[in-house]
């Protein structure tokens, strides 16, 4: 079966949201839908909800960096025991700041990594064609296997101003 | 266009066009400004080179005052760096809609101030080429840095804050970089396309970006507070008179946010005037920041009073020597000027609603910056001038080297900002989707 994409252009984001709801009610999976816009389309809850592990990875990054830095500091202090003003060679108080900063650095790098991963930046892992965004409005992308003719009706019914069929190779054919 | 003063709805594309058209061109005036600030920075670099070549004896730093203008400037610039990230993060987390035209200007201040402030420890250590000794790496002499030293804490805190702030500035720039790439061609397009990391504007990307910005805002708040606390620890970990104080960390954090807001107000006023951003940076933004400035002024006064009252009431001889020095003679003039700049003038200009305008809020911002620089000077110099042994007392006067480098840092700030607004939109295009008043 040939995979192809439909790009439906809407002047108003609300119409695109209505199209997503119509397609979902008709049993079309949300995982096959994507919305493209120059501004974020914000709805509560998100119209295309996505699972994110960004917070988890941020916490894991924080724990890892904090632990590694604390271990390094303690090991280095034991390896080279420098006496400073009568302080004990190793002390949580004296290394608290280093631990904290490393912990936060780990969290920040974790967030950055997950943004790049989850947003598919630096190369698109999905391989889907990217529509040309109109100056105003949004584009709804529908991934379909085989014949896409049946899908065009709900898209035009919800106010799509232009529908374009694009093969996975990226060659468009306007309808 | 609607009649003047009436609100008009601008479409997304017109807002994009409008904001991008405000980015300065390489006009004669722009190049003259770049040339002027560049010359001041070059002079400061020459002064630094002269100091490296001929030694610290050419500066005003000598026994007992080893920390002079360099550390004053270090604390001052790191303080201002709280403008951006902290203010932007707080406003983002609290969902303050009016923040949208303000945040990028603030975030850029943070990055540039950190770059400038972070230079001062390097200038101050003299033999700058030994800086890498601070970095913990396995070396042939089997030595490690002293992790218990507040100087090392500074290194970790500033590096973490700089990394976080750069990312916090960069992330919301990505959609705008893609927007510029889409509207340009040739080499410029390739550069902006590469910088936008393949941004396509998909819902998946928007959701990830919004999530990342929320998490970054939370992280950066904690980091920002820790950074100025660590700067305060540089002082309070020593047992020098008036420095060994438990409230120094929050006192410094309050002062940092205070000076940060003041810097943001001044930068916004300059951008508004020079780039014609009157429709975006409106009076309400200045008034809101003015209210925050007023609040921080009162908090600053409270901390300053508590700090001085504790010293005065304790009446310890070593501390009273410094206390009295600050209140009398030259330092007395500096002290009362600081109080006037940080409290009296802003209190009148911001407290009386009839007087509150963009001009008076900007004047308050300028006086607060002067006052906060004087505060840092009063923290650093009098304490070192009056060590416990009277025989070791001394004075400090900066030489042309410190004065040149200080002037150079202010010019560097202006220069970096001019270059930034030339290359990037100073207002986040994708965040700005409000109704703006007609021109």
Coordinates of C-alpha atoms in Angstrom, one line a residue:
Chain A
X1 CA 0.0 0.0 0.0
X2 CA 1.2 3.5 -0.8
X3 CA 1.5 5.9 2.1
X4 CA 0.4 9.4 1.3
X5 CA -0.4 12.6 3.2
X6 CA -3.2 15.0 2.8
X7 CA -2.5 18.7 3.6
X8 CA -5.6 20.6 4.4
X9 CA -5.2 24.4 4.8
X10 CA -7.5 26.2 7.1
X11 CA -7.8 30.0 7.6
X12 CA -8.8 29.6 11.3
X13 CA -7.3 27.2 13.8
X14 CA -10.7 26.5 15.2
X15 CA -11.7 24.9 11.9
X16 CA -8.7 22.7 11.9
X17 CA -9.6 21.6 15.5
X18 CA -13.1 20.8 14.3
X19 CA -11.7 18.7 11.5
X20 CA -9.5 16.8 14.0
X21 CA -12.5 16.2 16.2
X22 CA -14.6 15.0 13.2
X23 CA -11.8 12.7 12.0
X24 CA -11.4 11.3 15.5
X25 CA -15.1 10.7 15.9
X26 CA -15.0 8.8 12.6
X27 CA -12.4 6.5 14.1
X28 CA -9.3 8.0 12.6
X29 CA -6.3 7.7 15.0
X30 CA -4.9 11.0 16.3
X31 CA -1.4 9.6 15.8
X32 CA -1.9 10.0 12.1
X33 CA -2.7 13.7 12.4
X34 CA -0.4 16.7 12.7
X35 CA -1.0 20.4 12.8
X36 CA 1.4 23.0 11.3
X37 CA 1.2 26.6 12.2
X38 CA 3.3 29.8 12.5
X39 CA 1.9 30.3 16.0
X40 CA 1.1 27.7 18.7
X41 CA -2.5 26.5 18.6
X42 CA -3.3 26.4 22.3
X43 CA -6.2 24.3 23.6
X44 CA -6.8 22.9 27.0
X45 CA -6.4 19.9 26.9
X46 CA -4.3 19.8 23.8
X47 CA -6.2 18.8 20.7
X48 CA -3.4 16.4 19.8
X49 CA -2.2 15.1 23.1
X50 CA 1.3 13.7 23.2
X51 CA 3.0 11.7 25.9
X52 CA 6.2 13.5 27.1
X53 CA 9.0 12.2 29.2
X54 CA 10.7 15.6 29.4
X55 CA 10.1 16.1 33.2
X56 CA 11.3 12.6 33.9
X57 CA 14.5 13.0 31.9
X58 CA 15.1 16.4 33.5
X59 CA 14.9 14.8 36.9
X60 CA 17.1 11.9 35.9
X61 CA 19.6 14.3 34.4
X62 CA 19.6 16.3 37.6
X63 CA 20.1 13.1 39.8
X64 CA 22.9 11.8 37.5
X65 CA 24.8 15.1 37.3
X66 CA 24.4 15.8 41.0
X67 CA 25.5 12.3 42.0
X68 CA 28.5 12.3 39.6
X69 CA 29.7 15.7 40.7
X70 CA 29.3 14.9 44.4
X71 CA 31.2 11.6 43.9
X72 CA 34.0 13.4 42.0
X73 CA 34.3 16.1 44.7
X74 CA 34.5 13.5 47.5
X75 CA 36.9 11.3 45.6
X76 CA 39.1 14.2 44.6
X77 CA 39.2 15.5 48.2
X78 CA 40.3 12.1 49.5
X79 CA 42.8 11.7 46.6
X80 CA 44.4 15.0 47.4
X81 CA 43.6 15.9 51.0
X82 CA 43.9 19.6 51.2
X83 CA 43.4 21.0 54.7
X84 CA 41.5 24.3 54.6
X85 CA 41.0 26.4 57.7
X86 CA 40.5 23.3 60.0
X87 CA 37.6 22.0 57.9
X88 CA 37.2 18.2 57.6
X89 CA 38.6 16.8 54.4
X90 CA 35.2 15.8 53.1
X91 CA 32.0 17.6 54.1
X92 CA 28.5 17.9 52.6
X93 CA 28.3 21.5 53.7
X94 CA 31.3 22.6 51.8
X95 CA 30.3 20.7 48.6
X96 CA 26.6 21.6 48.7
X97 CA 26.9 24.4 46.3
X98 CA 28.8 22.3 43.7
X99 CA 26.3 19.5 44.1
X100 CA 23.4 21.9 43.6
X101 CA 24.8 23.7 40.6
X102 CA 25.7 20.4 38.9
X103 CA 22.2 19.0 39.7
X104 CA 20.6 22.0 38.0
X105 CA 23.0 21.8 35.1
X106 CA 22.0 18.2 34.6
X107 CA 18.3 19.2 34.7
X108 CA 18.8 21.9 32.1
X109 CA 20.7 19.7 29.7
X110 CA 18.1 17.0 30.2
X111 CA 15.4 19.4 29.1
X112 CA 17.4 20.6 26.1
X113 CA 18.0 17.0 25.0
X114 CA 14.4 16.1 25.4
X115 CA 13.2 19.2 23.5
X116 CA 15.4 18.2 20.6
X117 CA 14.3 14.6 20.8
X118 CA 10.5 15.1 21.2
X119 CA 10.3 18.0 18.8
X120 CA 12.2 16.1 16.2
X121 CA 14.7 18.9 15.7
X122 CA 18.0 18.4 14.0
X123 CA 16.5 16.0 11.4
X124 CA 12.9 14.8 11.3
X125 CA 12.6 11.2 12.5
X126 CA 9.0 10.9 11.2
X127 CA 10.0 11.4 7.6
X128 CA 6.7 13.1 6.9
X129 CA 6.7 15.9 4.2
X130 CA 6.6 19.4 5.6
X131 CA 3.8 21.6 4.2
X132 CA 4.4 25.2 3.1
X133 CA 2.8 27.3 5.9
X134 CA 0.4 30.0 4.8
X135 CA 1.0 33.5 6.1
X136 CA -2.3 33.2 8.0
X137 CA -4.0 30.0 9.1
X138 CA -2.9 26.4 9.8
X139 CA -2.3 23.2 7.9
X140 CA -3.7 19.9 9.0
X141 CA -1.6 16.9 7.9
X142 CA -3.3 13.5 7.7
X143 CA -1.3 10.4 7.1
X144 CA -3.2 7.8 5.2
X145 CA -2.5 4.4 3.8
X146 CA -4.0 3.7 0.3
X147 CA -6.9 5.7 -1.0
X148 CA -7.3 9.2 0.5
X149 CA -10.4 10.2 -1.4
X150 CA -12.7 9.2 1.5
X151 CA -10.8 11.6 3.8
X152 CA -11.2 14.6 1.7
X153 CA -14.9 15.0 2.5
X154 CA -14.7 15.7 6.2
X155 CA -11.8 18.0 5.6
X156 CA -13.6 20.2 3.1
X157 CA -16.8 20.0 5.2
X158 CA -14.9 21.6 8.1
X159 CA -13.8 24.5 6.0
X160 CA -10.5 23.5 4.4
X161 CA -9.7 26.2 1.8
X162 CA -7.2 24.0 0.0
X163 CA -6.5 20.2 0.1
X164 CA -3.3 18.8 -1.3
X165 CA -2.3 15.1 -1.6
X166 CA 1.4 14.5 -1.1
X167 CA 3.1 11.1 -1.6
X168 CA 5.6 10.0 1.0
X169 CA 8.3 10.9 -1.5
X170 CA 7.1 14.5 -1.3
X171 CA 5.5 15.0 -4.7
X172 CA 2.2 17.1 -4.3
X173 CA -1.0 16.8 -6.3
X174 CA -3.6 19.4 -5.6
X175 CA -7.2 18.4 -5.6
Chain B
X1 CA -5.3 51.9 9.6
X2 CA -7.6 52.9 12.5
X3 CA -7.5 56.4 13.8
X4 CA -4.6 57.2 16.1
X5 CA -5.0 55.7 19.5
X6 CA -7.7 53.2 18.6
X7 CA -6.8 49.6 18.8
X8 CA -6.5 47.7 15.6
X9 CA -6.1 44.0 15.0
X10 CA -2.9 43.2 13.1
X11 CA -2.7 39.8 11.4
X12 CA 0.0 37.4 12.3
X13 CA 1.9 38.1 9.1
X14 CA 1.7 41.9 9.6
X15 CA 3.1 41.6 13.1
X16 CA 5.9 39.4 11.8
X17 CA 6.6 41.9 9.0
X18 CA 6.4 44.9 11.3
X19 CA 8.7 43.4 14.0
X20 CA 11.2 42.2 11.4
X21 CA 11.2 45.6 9.7
X22 CA 12.3 47.3 13.0
X23 CA 15.5 45.4 13.1
X24 CA 18.2 48.0 12.5
X25 CA 19.9 48.3 9.1
X26 CA 23.6 49.0 8.8
X27 CA 23.0 52.7 8.5
X28 CA 25.6 55.4 9.1
X29 CA 24.1 56.1 12.6
X30 CA 24.2 52.4 13.5
X31 CA 27.8 52.0 12.3
X32 CA 28.8 55.1 14.1
X33 CA 27.4 53.7 17.4
X34 CA 29.1 50.4 16.8
X35 CA 32.4 52.3 16.1
X36 CA 32.1 54.4 19.2
X37 CA 31.3 51.5 21.6
X38 CA 33.8 49.3 19.8
X39 CA 36.5 51.9 20.4
X40 CA 35.8 52.1 24.1
X41 CA 35.9 48.3 24.4
X42 CA 39.2 48.3 22.5
X43 CA 40.6 50.9 24.9
X44 CA 39.5 48.7 27.8
X45 CA 41.2 45.7 26.2
X46 CA 44.3 47.8 25.9
X47 CA 44.1 48.7 29.6
X48 CA 43.7 45.0 30.5
X49 CA 46.7 44.2 28.2
X50 CA 48.7 46.9 29.9
X51 CA 47.9 45.4 33.3
X52 CA 48.9 41.9 32.2
X53 CA 52.1 43.2 30.7
X54 CA 53.1 45.5 33.6
X55 CA 51.5 43.9 36.6
X56 CA 48.9 44.7 39.2
X57 CA 51.1 47.5 40.7
X58 CA 49.7 49.7 38.0
X59 CA 46.2 49.4 39.4
X60 CA 45.0 51.0 42.7
X61 CA 44.8 47.5 44.3
X62 CA 47.2 47.2 47.1
X63 CA 47.4 46.2 50.7
X64 CA 44.9 46.1 52.5
X65 CA 42.4 46.6 49.6
X66 CA 42.8 43.8 47.2
X67 CA 39.3 43.8 46.0
X68 CA 38.4 47.1 44.3
X69 CA 36.5 48.1 41.2
X70 CA 36.9 44.6 39.6
X71 CA 34.9 42.9 42.3
X72 CA 32.5 45.8 42.6
X73 CA 31.8 45.4 38.9
X74 CA 31.7 41.6 39.1
X75 CA 28.9 41.8 41.7
X76 CA 27.2 44.6 39.9
X77 CA 27.0 42.9 36.5
X78 CA 26.1 39.5 37.9
X79 CA 23.3 41.3 39.8
X80 CA 21.9 42.9 36.7
X81 CA 22.0 39.6 35.0
X82 CA 19.0 38.7 37.1
X83 CA 16.9 41.0 35.0
X84 CA 16.2 38.7 32.4
X85 CA 16.0 35.2 33.3
X86 CA 14.5 35.8 36.7
X87 CA 11.9 38.4 35.6
X88 CA 11.1 36.5 32.4
X89 CA 10.8 33.2 34.3
X90 CA 8.6 34.6 37.1
X91 CA 6.3 36.3 34.6
X92 CA 6.2 33.2 32.4
X93 CA 5.3 30.9 35.3
X94 CA 2.7 33.3 36.7
X95 CA 1.1 33.6 33.2
X96 CA 1.5 37.4 33.1
X97 CA 0.4 38.3 29.6
X98 CA 2.1 41.7 29.5
X99 CA 5.5 40.0 29.7
X100 CA 5.4 39.0 26.0
X101 CA 7.2 42.1 24.4
X102 CA 9.5 42.3 27.4
X103 CA 11.0 38.8 27.9
X104 CA 13.5 38.6 25.1
X105 CA 15.0 42.0 25.9
X106 CA 15.3 40.8 29.5
X107 CA 16.8 37.4 28.6
X108 CA 19.4 39.0 26.3
X109 CA 20.4 41.3 29.2
X110 CA 21.0 38.2 31.3
X111 CA 23.3 36.6 28.8
X112 CA 25.4 39.7 28.1
X113 CA 25.7 40.7 31.7
X114 CA 26.9 37.3 32.7
X115 CA 29.5 37.3 29.9
X116 CA 30.7 40.7 31.1
X117 CA 30.5 40.0 34.8
X118 CA 32.1 36.6 34.4
X119 CA 35.2 38.3 32.9
X120 CA 36.0 40.2 36.1
X121 CA 37.3 37.2 38.1
X122 CA 39.6 36.5 35.1
X123 CA 40.8 40.1 35.0
X124 CA 41.2 40.0 38.8
X125 CA 43.3 36.9 39.0
X126 CA 46.0 38.7 37.1
X127 CA 47.7 35.8 35.4
X128 CA 44.7 35.0 33.3
X129 CA 46.4 32.2 31.4
X130 CA 46.3 30.1 34.6
X131 CA 42.6 30.2 34.7
X132 CA 42.3 26.6 33.6
X133 CA 43.7 25.6 37.0
X134 CA 40.2 26.1 38.4
X135 CA 38.8 23.4 36.2
X136 CA 38.7 20.0 37.8
X137 CA 40.5 17.6 35.4
X138 CA 43.0 14.8 36.0
X139 CA 46.5 16.4 35.6
X140 CA 50.0 15.2 35.8
X141 CA 50.6 16.8 39.1
X142 CA 47.7 15.0 40.6
X143 CA 46.2 18.3 41.9
X144 CA 42.5 19.1 42.2
X145 CA 41.0 22.5 42.8
X146 CA 39.8 23.4 46.2
X147 CA 36.1 22.5 46.0
X148 CA 35.5 24.2 49.4
X149 CA 36.6 27.6 48.1
X150 CA 33.8 30.1 47.3
X151 CA 35.8 31.0 44.2
X152 CA 35.2 27.5 42.9
X153 CA 31.5 27.8 43.8
X154 CA 31.5 31.0 41.7
X155 CA 32.9 29.1 38.7
X156 CA 30.2 26.4 38.9
X157 CA 27.4 28.8 39.6
X158 CA 28.2 31.2 36.8
X159 CA 28.9 28.5 34.3
X160 CA 25.6 26.8 35.1
X161 CA 23.7 30.1 35.0
X162 CA 25.3 31.1 31.7
X163 CA 24.5 27.7 30.1
X164 CA 20.9 27.8 31.4
X165 CA 20.4 31.5 30.3
X166 CA 21.8 30.9 26.9
X167 CA 19.4 27.9 26.4
X168 CA 16.6 30.0 27.9
X169 CA 17.3 32.8 25.4
X170 CA 17.8 30.4 22.5
X171 CA 14.7 28.1 22.8
X172 CA 12.0 30.8 22.2
X173 CA 14.2 32.2 19.4
X174 CA 14.0 29.0 17.4
X175 CA 10.5 29.7 15.8
X176 CA 11.5 33.3 15.0
X177 CA 14.7 32.1 13.4
X178 CA 12.7 29.8 11.2
X179 CA 10.4 32.7 10.4
X180 CA 13.3 34.9 9.3
X181 CA 14.8 32.0 7.3
X182 CA 11.4 31.7 5.5
X183 CA 11.5 35.4 4.6
X184 CA 15.1 35.6 3.4
X185 CA 17.3 34.0 0.8
X186 CA 20.8 32.9 0.0
X187 CA 23.5 32.8 2.7
X188 CA 21.3 34.6 5.2
X189 CA 18.6 31.9 4.8
X190 CA 21.1 29.1 5.2
X191 CA 22.4 30.5 8.4
X192 CA 19.0 31.2 10.0
X193 CA 17.8 27.8 8.7
X194 CA 20.7 26.1 10.4
X195 CA 20.1 28.1 13.6
X196 CA 16.4 27.1 13.7
X197 CA 17.5 23.4 13.9
X198 CA 14.9 22.3 11.3
X199 CA 11.9 23.9 12.9
X200 CA 8.7 23.2 10.9
X201 CA 6.0 24.6 13.2
X202 CA 4.3 21.3 13.8
X203 CA 2.1 20.9 16.8
X204 CA 4.5 18.3 18.2
X205 CA 7.2 21.0 18.2
X206 CA 5.1 23.7 19.7
X207 CA 4.0 21.4 22.5
X208 CA 7.6 20.3 23.2
X209 CA 8.8 23.9 23.1
X210 CA 6.1 25.2 25.5
X211 CA 6.8 22.3 27.9
X212 CA 10.5 22.9 27.7
X213 CA 10.1 26.6 28.4
X214 CA 8.0 25.9 31.5
X215 CA 10.5 23.5 32.9
X216 CA 13.4 25.8 32.0
X217 CA 11.6 28.7 33.8
X218 CA 11.4 26.6 36.9
X219 CA 15.0 25.5 36.7
X220 CA 16.4 28.9 35.9
X221 CA 14.6 30.5 38.8
X222 CA 16.4 28.2 41.2
X223 CA 19.7 28.7 39.5
X224 CA 19.4 32.5 39.4
X225 CA 18.7 32.6 43.1
X226 CA 21.7 30.3 43.8
X227 CA 24.1 32.4 41.7
X228 CA 23.7 35.6 43.6
X229 CA 23.7 33.7 46.8
X230 CA 27.0 32.2 45.9
X231 CA 28.3 35.7 45.0
X232 CA 27.2 36.7 48.5
X233 CA 29.0 33.7 50.0
X234 CA 32.2 35.1 48.5
X235 CA 31.9 37.8 51.2
X236 CA 29.9 36.2 54.0
X237 CA 32.2 33.0 54.2
X238 CA 35.0 35.3 55.4
X239 CA 35.0 36.7 58.9
X240 CA 35.7 40.2 57.8
X241 CA 33.8 43.0 59.6
X242 CA 30.2 43.5 58.2
X243 CA 30.6 40.7 55.7
X244 CA 30.1 37.7 58.0
X245 CA 26.3 38.0 57.9
X246 CA 23.6 35.4 57.7
X247 CA 21.3 37.6 55.6
X248 CA 23.9 38.5 53.0
X249 CA 22.7 35.9 50.5
X250 CA 19.0 37.1 50.4
X251 CA 20.2 40.7 50.6
X252 CA 22.3 40.1 47.5
X253 CA 19.5 38.3 45.7
X254 CA 17.1 41.2 46.5
X255 CA 19.6 43.7 45.3
X256 CA 20.2 41.7 42.1
X257 CA 16.6 41.6 41.2
X258 CA 16.3 45.3 42.0
X259 CA 19.1 46.3 39.7
X260 CA 18.0 43.8 37.1
X261 CA 14.5 45.4 36.8
X262 CA 16.2 48.9 36.7
X263 CA 18.4 47.7 33.8
X264 CA 15.5 46.2 32.0
X265 CA 13.5 49.5 32.2
X266 CA 16.5 51.4 30.8
X267 CA 17.1 49.0 28.0
X268 CA 13.4 49.0 27.1
X269 CA 13.3 52.8 27.0
X270 CA 16.3 52.9 24.7
X271 CA 14.9 50.2 22.4
X272 CA 11.5 52.0 22.3
X273 CA 13.1 55.2 21.3
X274 CA 15.8 54.0 18.9
X275 CA 13.9 51.2 17.2
X276 CA 10.5 52.9 17.2
X277 CA 8.8 50.2 19.3
X278 CA 6.2 52.5 20.8
X279 CA 3.4 50.2 19.8
X280 CA 4.9 47.1 21.4
X281 CA 6.7 48.5 24.5
X282 CA 3.8 50.5 25.8
X283 CA 3.3 52.6 28.9
X284 CA 1.6 49.8 30.7
X285 CA 4.7 47.7 30.5
X286 CA 6.8 50.4 32.0
X287 CA 4.2 51.0 34.7
X288 CA 4.1 47.3 35.6
X289 CA 7.9 47.2 35.8
X290 CA 7.8 50.5 37.8
X291 CA 5.6 48.8 40.4
X292 CA 8.0 45.9 40.6
X293 CA 10.8 48.4 41.0
X294 CA 9.0 50.2 43.8
X295 CA 8.4 46.9 45.6
X296 CA 12.1 45.9 45.3
X297 CA 13.1 49.4 46.5
X298 CA 11.2 48.9 49.7
X299 CA 12.6 45.4 50.1
X300 CA 16.1 46.7 49.5
X301 CA 15.6 49.4 52.2
X302 CA 14.3 46.8 54.7
X303 CA 17.4 44.6 54.1
X304 CA 19.8 47.5 54.3
X305 CA 18.2 48.7 57.5
X306 CA 18.3 45.2 59.1
X307 CA 21.9 44.8 58.1
X308 CA 23.0 48.1 59.5
X309 CA 20.9 47.9 62.6
X310 CA 22.4 44.5 63.6
X311 CA 25.9 45.9 63.2
X312 CA 25.2 49.1 65.1
X313 CA 23.3 47.3 68.0
X314 CA 26.1 44.7 68.3
X315 CA 28.6 47.5 68.7
X316 CA 31.6 45.2 68.1
X317 CA 34.7 47.4 67.8
X318 CA 35.9 45.9 64.5
X319 CA 32.5 46.2 62.9
X320 CA 31.9 49.7 64.2
X321 CA 35.1 50.9 62.6
X322 CA 33.7 49.9 59.2
X323 CA 30.2 51.1 60.1
X324 CA 31.5 54.6 61.1
X325 CA 33.7 54.8 58.0
X326 CA 30.7 54.2 55.8
X327 CA 28.7 56.9 57.6
X328 CA 31.3 59.7 57.6
X329 CA 33.5 61.6 55.2
X330 CA 33.8 60.5 51.6
X331 CA 32.1 57.1 52.2
X332 CA 29.3 59.0 54.0
X333 CA 28.5 61.0 50.9
X334 CA 28.5 57.8 48.9
X335 CA 26.2 56.1 51.4
X336 CA 23.6 58.8 51.4
X337 CA 23.8 59.2 47.6
X338 CA 23.1 55.4 47.5
X339 CA 20.1 55.8 49.8
X340 CA 18.8 58.7 47.7
X341 CA 19.3 56.8 44.4
X342 CA 17.9 53.5 45.6
X343 CA 15.0 54.7 47.7
X344 CA 14.2 58.4 48.0
X345 CA 14.1 59.2 44.2
X346 CA 12.3 56.1 43.1
X347 CA 9.9 56.4 46.0
X348 CA 8.8 59.8 44.9
X349 CA 8.8 59.2 41.2
X350 CA 7.1 55.8 41.3
X351 CA 5.0 56.3 44.4
X352 CA 3.2 59.4 43.3
X353 CA 0.8 58.2 40.6
X354 CA 0.7 61.7 38.9
X355 CA 4.4 61.6 38.4
X356 CA 4.5 58.0 37.0
X357 CA 5.4 58.0 33.3
X358 CA 7.8 56.3 31.0
X359 CA 10.3 59.1 31.5
X360 CA 10.2 59.1 35.3
X361 CA 10.3 55.3 35.5
X362 CA 13.4 55.4 33.2
X363 CA 14.9 58.0 35.5
X364 CA 14.2 55.8 38.5
X365 CA 15.9 52.9 36.6
X366 CA 19.0 55.0 36.0
X367 CA 19.2 56.2 39.6
X368 CA 18.8 52.6 40.9
X369 CA 21.6 51.4 38.7
X370 CA 23.9 54.2 40.0
X371 CA 22.7 53.4 43.6
X372 CA 23.3 49.7 43.3
X373 CA 26.8 50.2 41.9
X374 CA 27.5 52.5 44.9
X375 CA 26.1 49.8 47.2
X376 CA 28.5 47.2 45.8
X377 CA 31.4 49.7 46.2
X378 CA 30.3 50.4 49.9
X379 CA 30.2 46.6 50.6
X380 CA 33.7 45.9 49.1
X381 CA 36.0 48.9 49.8
X382 CA 35.3 50.1 53.4
X383 CA 35.5 46.6 54.9
X384 CA 38.9 46.0 53.3
X385 CA 40.1 49.5 54.2
X386 CA 39.6 48.8 57.9
X387 CA 41.0 45.4 58.9
X388 CA 41.1 44.4 62.5
X389 CA 44.6 45.8 63.1
X390 CA 44.6 49.6 62.9
X391 CA 48.2 49.4 61.7
X392 CA 47.1 47.7 58.6
X393 CA 44.4 50.3 57.6
X394 CA 44.6 51.7 54.1
X395 CA 42.8 53.4 51.3
X396 CA 41.8 52.6 47.8
X397 CA 41.7 54.8 44.7
X398 CA 41.2 53.2 41.2
X399 CA 43.9 53.9 38.6
X400 CA 43.1 54.6 34.9
X401 CA 43.2 50.9 34.3
X402 CA 40.3 50.1 36.5
X403 CA 38.4 53.1 35.2
X404 CA 39.0 52.2 31.6
X405 CA 38.0 48.6 32.1
X406 CA 34.8 49.7 33.9
X407 CA 33.9 52.1 31.1
X408 CA 34.7 49.3 28.7
X409 CA 32.2 46.9 30.2
X410 CA 29.3 49.4 29.9
X411 CA 30.4 50.0 26.2
X412 CA 30.6 46.2 25.8
X413 CA 27.0 45.8 27.0
X414 CA 25.8 48.5 24.5
X415 CA 27.8 46.9 21.7
X416 CA 26.6 43.4 22.3
X417 CA 23.0 44.6 22.5
X418 CA 23.4 46.6 19.2
X419 CA 24.7 43.5 17.5
X420 CA 22.0 41.3 19.0
X421 CA 19.1 43.5 17.8
X422 CA 20.6 43.7 14.3
X423 CA 20.6 39.9 14.0
X424 CA 17.5 38.8 16.0
X425 CA 14.1 40.2 16.6
X426 CA 14.0 41.8 20.1
X427 CA 10.3 41.0 20.5
X428 CA 9.3 37.3 20.3
X429 CA 7.2 37.3 17.1
X430 CA 5.4 34.0 17.8
X431 CA 4.5 35.0 21.3
X432 CA 3.2 38.4 20.3
X433 CA -0.4 37.8 19.1
X434 CA -2.2 40.6 20.9
X435 CA -4.1 43.6 19.7
X436 CA -1.7 46.5 19.3
X437 CA -2.7 50.1 19.2
X438 CA -2.7 52.0 15.9
X439 CA 0.3 54.1 15.1

